[in-house]
Tab-separated table of C-alpha atoms in Angstrom:
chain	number	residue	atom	x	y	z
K	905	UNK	CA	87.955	109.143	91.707
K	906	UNK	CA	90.502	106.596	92.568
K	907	UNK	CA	89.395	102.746	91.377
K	908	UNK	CA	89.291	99.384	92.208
K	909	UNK	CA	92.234	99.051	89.547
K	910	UNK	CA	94.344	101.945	91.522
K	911	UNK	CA	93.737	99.930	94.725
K	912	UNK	CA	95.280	96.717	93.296
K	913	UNK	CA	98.354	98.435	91.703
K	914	UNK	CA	101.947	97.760	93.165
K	915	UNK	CA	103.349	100.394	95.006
K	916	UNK	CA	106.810	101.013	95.185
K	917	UNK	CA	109.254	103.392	97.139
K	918	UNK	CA	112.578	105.021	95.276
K	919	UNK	CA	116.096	103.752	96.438
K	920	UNK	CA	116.812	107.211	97.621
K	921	UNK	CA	114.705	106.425	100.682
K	922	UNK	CA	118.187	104.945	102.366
K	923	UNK	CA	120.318	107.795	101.060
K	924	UNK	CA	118.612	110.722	101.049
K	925	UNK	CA	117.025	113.603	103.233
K	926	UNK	CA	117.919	112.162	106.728
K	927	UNK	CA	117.545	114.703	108.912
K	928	UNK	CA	119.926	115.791	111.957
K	929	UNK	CA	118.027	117.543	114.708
K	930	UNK	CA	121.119	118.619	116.304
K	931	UNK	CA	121.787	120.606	113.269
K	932	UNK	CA	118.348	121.318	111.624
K	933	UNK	CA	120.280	119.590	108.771
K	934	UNK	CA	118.909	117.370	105.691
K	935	UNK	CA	121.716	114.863	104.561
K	936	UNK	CA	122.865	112.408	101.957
K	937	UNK	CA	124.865	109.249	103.006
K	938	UNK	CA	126.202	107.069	100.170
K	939	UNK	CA	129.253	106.578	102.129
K	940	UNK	CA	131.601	107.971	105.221
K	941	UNK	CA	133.752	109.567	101.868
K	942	UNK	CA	131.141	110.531	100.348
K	943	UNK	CA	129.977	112.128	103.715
K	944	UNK	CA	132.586	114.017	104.846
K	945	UNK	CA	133.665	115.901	101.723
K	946	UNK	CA	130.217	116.970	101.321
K	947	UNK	CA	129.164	117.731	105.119
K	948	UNK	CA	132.070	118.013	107.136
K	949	UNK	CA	132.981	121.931	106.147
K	950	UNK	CA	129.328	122.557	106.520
K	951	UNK	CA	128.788	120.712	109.831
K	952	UNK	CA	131.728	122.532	111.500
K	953	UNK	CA	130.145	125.926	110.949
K	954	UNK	CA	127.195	124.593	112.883
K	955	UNK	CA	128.845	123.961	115.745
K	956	UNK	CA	130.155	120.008	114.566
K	957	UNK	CA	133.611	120.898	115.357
K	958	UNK	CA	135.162	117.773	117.281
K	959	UNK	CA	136.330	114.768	115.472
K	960	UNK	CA	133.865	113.089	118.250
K	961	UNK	CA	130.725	114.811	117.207
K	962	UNK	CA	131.530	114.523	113.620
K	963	UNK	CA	131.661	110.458	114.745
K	964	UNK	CA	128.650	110.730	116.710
K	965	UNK	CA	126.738	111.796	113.675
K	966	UNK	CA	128.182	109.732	111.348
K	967	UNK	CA	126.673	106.793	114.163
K	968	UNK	CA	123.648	108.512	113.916
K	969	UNK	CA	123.025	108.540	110.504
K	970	UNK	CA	124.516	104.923	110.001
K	971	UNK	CA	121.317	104.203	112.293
K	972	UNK	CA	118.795	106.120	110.618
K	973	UNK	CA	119.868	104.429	107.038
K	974	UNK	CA	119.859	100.620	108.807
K	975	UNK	CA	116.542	101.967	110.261
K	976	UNK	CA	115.283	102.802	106.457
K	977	UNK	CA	116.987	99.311	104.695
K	978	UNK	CA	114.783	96.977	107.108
K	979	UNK	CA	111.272	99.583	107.322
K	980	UNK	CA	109.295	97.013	105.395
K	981	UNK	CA	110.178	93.743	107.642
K	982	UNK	CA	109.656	95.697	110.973
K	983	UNK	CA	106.649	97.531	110.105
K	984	UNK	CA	105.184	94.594	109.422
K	985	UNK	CA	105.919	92.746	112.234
K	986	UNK	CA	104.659	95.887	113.933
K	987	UNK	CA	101.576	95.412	112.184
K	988	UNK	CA	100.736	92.005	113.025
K	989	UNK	CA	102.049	92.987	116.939
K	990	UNK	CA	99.219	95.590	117.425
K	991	UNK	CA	96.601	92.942	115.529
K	992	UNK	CA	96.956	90.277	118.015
K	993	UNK	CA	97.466	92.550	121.182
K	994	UNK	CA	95.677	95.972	120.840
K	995	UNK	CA	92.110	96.098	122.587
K	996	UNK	CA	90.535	99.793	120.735
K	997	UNK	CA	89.214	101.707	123.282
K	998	UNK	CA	87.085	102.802	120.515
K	999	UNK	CA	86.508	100.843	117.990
K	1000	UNK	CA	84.110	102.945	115.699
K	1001	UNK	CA	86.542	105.663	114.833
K	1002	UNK	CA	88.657	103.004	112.983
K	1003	UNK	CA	85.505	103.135	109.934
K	1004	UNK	CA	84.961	106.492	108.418
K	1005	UNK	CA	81.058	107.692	108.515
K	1006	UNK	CA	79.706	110.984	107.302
K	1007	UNK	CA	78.709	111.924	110.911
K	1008	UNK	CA	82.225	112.382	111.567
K	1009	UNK	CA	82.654	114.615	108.912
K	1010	UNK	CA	82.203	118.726	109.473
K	1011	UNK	CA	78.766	119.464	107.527
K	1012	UNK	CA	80.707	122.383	105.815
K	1013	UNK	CA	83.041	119.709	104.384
K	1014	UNK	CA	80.340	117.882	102.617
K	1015	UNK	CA	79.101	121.216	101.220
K	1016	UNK	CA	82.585	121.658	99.359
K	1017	UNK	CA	82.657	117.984	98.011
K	1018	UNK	CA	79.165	118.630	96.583
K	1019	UNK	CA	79.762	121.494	95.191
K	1020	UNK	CA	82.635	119.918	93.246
K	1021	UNK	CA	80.746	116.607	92.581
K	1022	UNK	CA	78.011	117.647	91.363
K	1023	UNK	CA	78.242	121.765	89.595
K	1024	UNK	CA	78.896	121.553	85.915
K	1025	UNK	CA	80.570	124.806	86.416
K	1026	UNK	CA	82.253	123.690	89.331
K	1027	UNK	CA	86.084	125.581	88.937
K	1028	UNK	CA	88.968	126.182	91.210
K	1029	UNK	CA	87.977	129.923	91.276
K	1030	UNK	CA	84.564	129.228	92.527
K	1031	UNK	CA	86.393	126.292	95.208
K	1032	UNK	CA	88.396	128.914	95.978
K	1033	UNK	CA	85.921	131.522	96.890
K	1034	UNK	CA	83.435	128.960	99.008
K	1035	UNK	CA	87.080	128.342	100.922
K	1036	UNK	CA	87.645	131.411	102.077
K	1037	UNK	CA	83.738	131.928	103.063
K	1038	UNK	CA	84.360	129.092	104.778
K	1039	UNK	CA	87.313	130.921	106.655
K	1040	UNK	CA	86.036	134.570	106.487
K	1041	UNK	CA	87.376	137.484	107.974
K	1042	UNK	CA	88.658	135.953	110.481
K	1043	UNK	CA	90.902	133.703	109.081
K	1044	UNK	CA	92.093	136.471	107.040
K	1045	UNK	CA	92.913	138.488	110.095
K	1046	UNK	CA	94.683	135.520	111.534
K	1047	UNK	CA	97.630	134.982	108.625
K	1048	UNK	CA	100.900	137.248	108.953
K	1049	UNK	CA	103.421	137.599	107.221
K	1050	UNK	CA	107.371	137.488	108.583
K	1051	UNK	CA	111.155	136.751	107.693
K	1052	UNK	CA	112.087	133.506	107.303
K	1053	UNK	CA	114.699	134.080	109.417
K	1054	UNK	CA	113.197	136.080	112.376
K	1055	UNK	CA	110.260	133.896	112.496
K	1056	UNK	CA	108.900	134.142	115.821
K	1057	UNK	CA	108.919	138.094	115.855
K	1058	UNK	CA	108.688	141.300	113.796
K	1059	UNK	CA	105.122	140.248	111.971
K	1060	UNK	CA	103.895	142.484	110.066
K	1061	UNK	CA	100.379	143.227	107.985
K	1062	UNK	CA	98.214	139.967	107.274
K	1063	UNK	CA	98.506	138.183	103.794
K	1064	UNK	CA	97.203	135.134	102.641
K	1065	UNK	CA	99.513	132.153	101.899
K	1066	UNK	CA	99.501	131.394	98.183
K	1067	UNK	CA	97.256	128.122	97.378
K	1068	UNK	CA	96.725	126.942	101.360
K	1069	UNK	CA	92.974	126.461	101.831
K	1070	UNK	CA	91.944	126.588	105.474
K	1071	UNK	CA	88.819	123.909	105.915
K	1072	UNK	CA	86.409	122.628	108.165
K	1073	UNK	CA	86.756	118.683	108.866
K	1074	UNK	CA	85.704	116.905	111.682
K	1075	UNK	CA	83.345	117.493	113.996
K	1076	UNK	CA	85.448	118.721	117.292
K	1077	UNK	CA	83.236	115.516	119.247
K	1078	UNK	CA	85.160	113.265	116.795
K	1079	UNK	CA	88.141	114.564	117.278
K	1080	UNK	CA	88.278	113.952	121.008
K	1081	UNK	CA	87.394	110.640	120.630
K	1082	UNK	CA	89.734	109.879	117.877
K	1083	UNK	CA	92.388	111.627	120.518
K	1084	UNK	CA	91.622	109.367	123.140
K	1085	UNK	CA	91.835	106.160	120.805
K	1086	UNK	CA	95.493	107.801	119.841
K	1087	UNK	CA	96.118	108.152	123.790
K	1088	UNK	CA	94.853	104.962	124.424
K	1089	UNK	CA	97.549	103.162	121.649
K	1090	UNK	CA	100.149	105.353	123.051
K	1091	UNK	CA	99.643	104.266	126.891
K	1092	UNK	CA	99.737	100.459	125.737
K	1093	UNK	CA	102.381	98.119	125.573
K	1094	UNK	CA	101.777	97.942	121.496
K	1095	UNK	CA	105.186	98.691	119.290
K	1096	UNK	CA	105.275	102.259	117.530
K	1097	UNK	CA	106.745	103.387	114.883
K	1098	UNK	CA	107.830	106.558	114.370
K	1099	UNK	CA	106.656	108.509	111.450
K	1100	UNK	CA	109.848	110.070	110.480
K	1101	UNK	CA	113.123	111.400	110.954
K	1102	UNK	CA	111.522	114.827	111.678
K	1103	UNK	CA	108.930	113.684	114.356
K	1104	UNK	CA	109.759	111.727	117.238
K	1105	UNK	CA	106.234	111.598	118.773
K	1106	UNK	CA	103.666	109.914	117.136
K	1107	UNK	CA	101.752	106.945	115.263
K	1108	UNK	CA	101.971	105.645	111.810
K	1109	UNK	CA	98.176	105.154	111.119
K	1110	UNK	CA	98.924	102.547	108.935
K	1111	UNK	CA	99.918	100.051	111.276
K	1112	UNK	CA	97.097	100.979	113.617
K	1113	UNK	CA	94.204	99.807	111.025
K	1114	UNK	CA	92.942	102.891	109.950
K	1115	UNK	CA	94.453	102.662	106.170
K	1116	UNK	CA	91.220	100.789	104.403
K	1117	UNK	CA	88.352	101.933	106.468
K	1118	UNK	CA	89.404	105.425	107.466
K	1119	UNK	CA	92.397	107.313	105.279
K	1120	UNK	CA	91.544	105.754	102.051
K	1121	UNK	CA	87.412	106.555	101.904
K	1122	UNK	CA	88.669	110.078	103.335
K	1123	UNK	CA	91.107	110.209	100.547
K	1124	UNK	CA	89.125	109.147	97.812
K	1125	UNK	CA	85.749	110.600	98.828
K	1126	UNK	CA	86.219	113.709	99.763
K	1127	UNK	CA	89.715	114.860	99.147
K	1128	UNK	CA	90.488	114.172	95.848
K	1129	UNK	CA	87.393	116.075	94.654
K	1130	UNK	CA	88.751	119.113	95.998
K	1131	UNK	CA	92.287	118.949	95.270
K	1132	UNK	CA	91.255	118.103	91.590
K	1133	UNK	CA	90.012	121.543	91.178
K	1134	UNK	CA	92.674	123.614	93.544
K	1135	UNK	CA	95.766	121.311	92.360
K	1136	UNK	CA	95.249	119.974	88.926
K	1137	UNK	CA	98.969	121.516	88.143
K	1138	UNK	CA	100.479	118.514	90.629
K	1139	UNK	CA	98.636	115.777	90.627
K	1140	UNK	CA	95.242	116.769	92.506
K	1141	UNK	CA	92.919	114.510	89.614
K	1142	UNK	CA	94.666	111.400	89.965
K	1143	UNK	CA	95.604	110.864	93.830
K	1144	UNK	CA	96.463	107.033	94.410
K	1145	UNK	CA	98.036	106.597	97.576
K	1146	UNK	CA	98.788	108.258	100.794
K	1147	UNK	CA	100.820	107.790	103.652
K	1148	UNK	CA	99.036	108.839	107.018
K	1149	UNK	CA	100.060	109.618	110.204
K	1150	UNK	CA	100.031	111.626	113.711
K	1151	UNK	CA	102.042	114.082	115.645
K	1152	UNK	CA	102.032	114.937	118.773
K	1153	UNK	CA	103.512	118.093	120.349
K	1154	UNK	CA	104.029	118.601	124.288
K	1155	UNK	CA	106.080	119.926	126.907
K	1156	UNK	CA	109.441	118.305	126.721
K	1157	UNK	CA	108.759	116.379	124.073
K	1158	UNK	CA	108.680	117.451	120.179
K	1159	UNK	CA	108.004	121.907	120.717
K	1160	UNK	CA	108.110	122.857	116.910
K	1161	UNK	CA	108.609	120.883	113.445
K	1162	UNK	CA	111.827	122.674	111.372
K	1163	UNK	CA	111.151	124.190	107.892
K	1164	UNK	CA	110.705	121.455	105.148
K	1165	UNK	CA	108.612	120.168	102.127
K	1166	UNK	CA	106.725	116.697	101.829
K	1167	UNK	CA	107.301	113.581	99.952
K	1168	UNK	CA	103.697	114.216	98.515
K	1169	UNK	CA	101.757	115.756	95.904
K	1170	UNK	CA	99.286	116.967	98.040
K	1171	UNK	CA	99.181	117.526	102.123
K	1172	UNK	CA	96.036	117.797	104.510
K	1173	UNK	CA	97.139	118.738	107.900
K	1174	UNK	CA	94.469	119.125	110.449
K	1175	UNK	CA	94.723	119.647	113.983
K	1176	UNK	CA	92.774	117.254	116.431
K	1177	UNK	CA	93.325	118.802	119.741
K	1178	UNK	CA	93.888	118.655	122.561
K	1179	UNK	CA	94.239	122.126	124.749
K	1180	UNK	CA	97.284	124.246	123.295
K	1181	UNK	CA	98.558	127.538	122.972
K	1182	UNK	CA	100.912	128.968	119.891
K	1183	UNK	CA	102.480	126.591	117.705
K	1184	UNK	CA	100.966	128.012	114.545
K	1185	UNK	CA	102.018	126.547	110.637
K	1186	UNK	CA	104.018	129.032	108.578
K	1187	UNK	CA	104.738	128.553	105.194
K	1188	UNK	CA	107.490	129.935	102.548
K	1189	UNK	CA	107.577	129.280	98.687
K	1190	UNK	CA	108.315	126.204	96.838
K	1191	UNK	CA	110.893	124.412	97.744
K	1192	UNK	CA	112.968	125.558	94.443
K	1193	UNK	CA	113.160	128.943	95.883
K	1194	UNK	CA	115.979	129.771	98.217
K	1195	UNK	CA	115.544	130.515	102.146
K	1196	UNK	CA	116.882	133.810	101.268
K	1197	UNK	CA	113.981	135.239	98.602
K	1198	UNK	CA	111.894	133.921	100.875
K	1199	UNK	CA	108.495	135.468	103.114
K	1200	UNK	CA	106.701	133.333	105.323
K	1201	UNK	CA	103.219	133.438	106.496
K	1202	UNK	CA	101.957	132.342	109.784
K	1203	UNK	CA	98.571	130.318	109.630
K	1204	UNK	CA	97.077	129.312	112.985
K	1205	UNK	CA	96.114	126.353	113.346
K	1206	UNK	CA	92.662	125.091	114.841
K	1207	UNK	CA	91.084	122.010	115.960
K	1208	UNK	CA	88.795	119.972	113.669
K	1209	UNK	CA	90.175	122.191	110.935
K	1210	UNK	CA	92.396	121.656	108.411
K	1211	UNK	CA	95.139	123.305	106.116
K	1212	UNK	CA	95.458	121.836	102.543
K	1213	UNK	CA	98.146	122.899	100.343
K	1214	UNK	CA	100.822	121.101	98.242
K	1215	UNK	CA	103.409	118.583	99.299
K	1216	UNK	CA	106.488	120.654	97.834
K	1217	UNK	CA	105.014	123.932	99.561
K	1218	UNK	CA	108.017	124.802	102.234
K	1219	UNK	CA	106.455	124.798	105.381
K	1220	UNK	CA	106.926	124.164	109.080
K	1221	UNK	CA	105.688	124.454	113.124
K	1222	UNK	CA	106.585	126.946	115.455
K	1223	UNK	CA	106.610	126.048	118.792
K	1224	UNK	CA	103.908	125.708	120.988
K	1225	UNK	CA	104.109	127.673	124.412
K	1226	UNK	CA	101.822	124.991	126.752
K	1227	UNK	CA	99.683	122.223	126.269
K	1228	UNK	CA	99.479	119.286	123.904
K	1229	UNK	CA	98.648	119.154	119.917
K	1230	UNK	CA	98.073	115.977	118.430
K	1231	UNK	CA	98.075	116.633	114.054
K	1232	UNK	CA	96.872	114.082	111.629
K	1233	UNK	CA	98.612	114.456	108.664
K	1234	UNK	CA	97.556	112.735	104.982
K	1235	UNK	CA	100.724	112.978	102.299
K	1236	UNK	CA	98.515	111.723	99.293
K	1237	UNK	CA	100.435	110.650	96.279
K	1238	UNK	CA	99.762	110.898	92.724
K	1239	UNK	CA	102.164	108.495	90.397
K	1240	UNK	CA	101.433	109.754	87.505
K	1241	UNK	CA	103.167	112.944	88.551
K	1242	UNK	CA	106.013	111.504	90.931
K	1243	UNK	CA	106.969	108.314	88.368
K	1244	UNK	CA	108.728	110.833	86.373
K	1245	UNK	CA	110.430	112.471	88.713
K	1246	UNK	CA	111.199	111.318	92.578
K	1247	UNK	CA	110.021	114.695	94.818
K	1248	UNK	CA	113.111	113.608	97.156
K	1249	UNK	CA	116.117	113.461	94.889
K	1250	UNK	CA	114.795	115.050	92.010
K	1251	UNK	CA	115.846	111.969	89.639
K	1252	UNK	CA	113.916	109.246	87.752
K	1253	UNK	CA	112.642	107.308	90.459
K	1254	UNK	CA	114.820	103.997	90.934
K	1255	UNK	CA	112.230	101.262	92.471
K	1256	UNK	CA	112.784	99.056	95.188
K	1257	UNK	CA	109.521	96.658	96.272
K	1258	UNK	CA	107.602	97.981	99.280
K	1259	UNK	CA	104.915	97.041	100.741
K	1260	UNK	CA	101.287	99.006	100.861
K	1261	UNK	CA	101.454	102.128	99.302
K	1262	UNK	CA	104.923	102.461	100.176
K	1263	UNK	CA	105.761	105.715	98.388
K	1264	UNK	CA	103.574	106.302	95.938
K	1265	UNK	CA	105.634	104.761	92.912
K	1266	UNK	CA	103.903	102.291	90.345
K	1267	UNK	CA	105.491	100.629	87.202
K	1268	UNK	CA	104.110	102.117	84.004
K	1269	UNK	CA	104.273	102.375	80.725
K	1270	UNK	CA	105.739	105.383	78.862
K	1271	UNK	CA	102.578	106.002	77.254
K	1272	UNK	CA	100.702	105.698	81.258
K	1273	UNK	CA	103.215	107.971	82.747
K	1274	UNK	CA	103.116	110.713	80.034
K	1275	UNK	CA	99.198	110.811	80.392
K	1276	UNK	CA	96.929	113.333	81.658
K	1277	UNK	CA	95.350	112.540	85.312
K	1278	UNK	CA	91.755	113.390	84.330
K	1279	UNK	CA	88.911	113.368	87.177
K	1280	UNK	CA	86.729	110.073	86.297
């Protein structure tokens, strides 16, 4: 498990985090800026195909992007003033849900953590197995396969996707109450943050309070043991950090969430409520595989359960028809694994300073890097 010693390391983020993978809704387009030259031999051709074809939209993007990578260079200073904004004026409506107890927990959930806790014989393949009990037939029945491309029709026969675990999590009573709390911050005159450049609805958990109390004992407790048996091959045995937040999906507001992969070793997803229809996950291959090999498989999505899979899985939303979906979302990061290579640019992390567990990144030694992450 995760130590007193992880919990006092340094975390760092890479320098690509103000060049790299900005997204452009308009053009359901990830993008590197390093400059407007830079930009427009690289993008322009490729922008015009999309419909970019004015020298005033090409301008209006370049504004936009200019904004997202001032956004990114000055994330530390205004999340924490953030921070300390919701600290002196936020009343909870309920305080409790900010401290994670085992009541909140779906009993079926503490079954699988025991079962890897405490079996000597406890193995992915046996994990695996209690997993899919877990979802039965029915879950089975509910994954389908499709094109990429043609996403939102011609389904065919069910398959499972490759290494996503469907789980139980919270009990459904938690979950509305945790949904109100998240209504509650959203209604007040507290500053938000916005979780990314993908999502433009929701609440970085983080600057709520529910990093030390909540995320982290979830993390550490009862995540990590079962990601150390289903995802030793990335990092599952030595998870050290997370970033945590929630979406929300409504009418006229975010509808769907465009194909992409996380900046994480390891992703739980799970949906808290509230009354929806559609908007079920579907996921592809690993991001190293093109868009054209690939099948993707539609998972639905239900509340108080969860989907666990890995960070560099491709995956994304399709849109939901009515309603509203609030998501929690863990990205939990293993250094060992990323401090050799940044998931985001794919080169030897460069660190800036950061504060919390900023993206995952820790200064090591050679020797620490190049170890094994072993379950302790």
């Amino acid at each position: 498990m995760t130590n007193d010693a992880d919990r006092k390391s340094r975390f760092y983020t890479c320098s690509c985090f103000t060049t790299d993978n900005i997204f452009l809704d308009d053009y359901k387009l990830h993008v590197r800026f390093v400059s407007e030259h830079q930009f427009r031999l690289q993008y322009q051709p490729l922008l015009t195909r999309l419909g970019c074809v004015t020298e005033q939209q090409f301008v209006d993007v370049l504004t936009k992007v200019s904004q997202e990578v001032d956004r990114r260079r000055h994330t530390c200073e205004t999340s924490a003033e953030r921070t300390a904004a919701i600290k002196n004026t936020y009343e909870p409506l309920h305080p409790h849900v900010y401290h994670l107890q085992e009541s909140y927990l779906a009993p079926e959930l503490k079954q699988l953590v025991a079962y890897c806790s405490s079996s000597s014989d406890a193995c992915e393949e046996g994990l695996s197995e209690l997993l899919e009990d877990v979802g039965g037939d029915e879950a089975s029945a509910s994954l389908k396969k499709h094109r990429w491309r043609n996403a939102r029709n011609k389904i065919n026969s069910p398959t499972l996707a490759p290494r996503v675990y469907r789980l139980p999590v919270f009990e459904k009573s938690f979950c509305e109450q945790l949904v109100e709390e998240l209504e509650h911050f959203e209604q007040s005159s507290a500053p938000k943050g916005r979780p990314n450049t993908m999502n433009h609805y929701g609440i970085l958990l983080n600057e709520l309070g529910f990093d030390e109390d909540f995320i982290t004992p979830l993390r550490e407790h009862y995540l990590q043991p079962l990601a150390s048996l289903l995802y030793p091959d990335c990092g599952g045995r030595c998870l050290d950090s997370h970033k945590a937040f929630v979406v929300k999906y409504a009418m006229n507001e975010d509808l769907d969430l465009s194909y992409h992969y996380d900046n994480a070793e390891v992703t739980l997803n799970v949906s808290l409520g509230k009354e929806f229809k559609d908007g079920n996950l579907f996921f592809g291959d690993m991001r190293q595989v093109s868009i054209s090999e690939t099948e993707c498989t539609e998972v639905e999505h239900r509340v108080s359960e969860g989907l666990l899979h890995r960070g560099q899985h491709m995956h994304g939303a399709l849109p939901i028809s009515c309603g509203q979906r609030w998501n929690l979302i863990v990205w939990m990061r293993a250094s060992q694994e990323r401090n050799q290579l940044c998931p985001m640019c794919n080169r030897k992390p460069s660190l800036m300073e950061a504060d919390g567990f900023a993206d995952g990144f820790t200064k090591q030694s050679e020797s620490q890097q190049n170890g094994s992450c072993e379950l302790t």
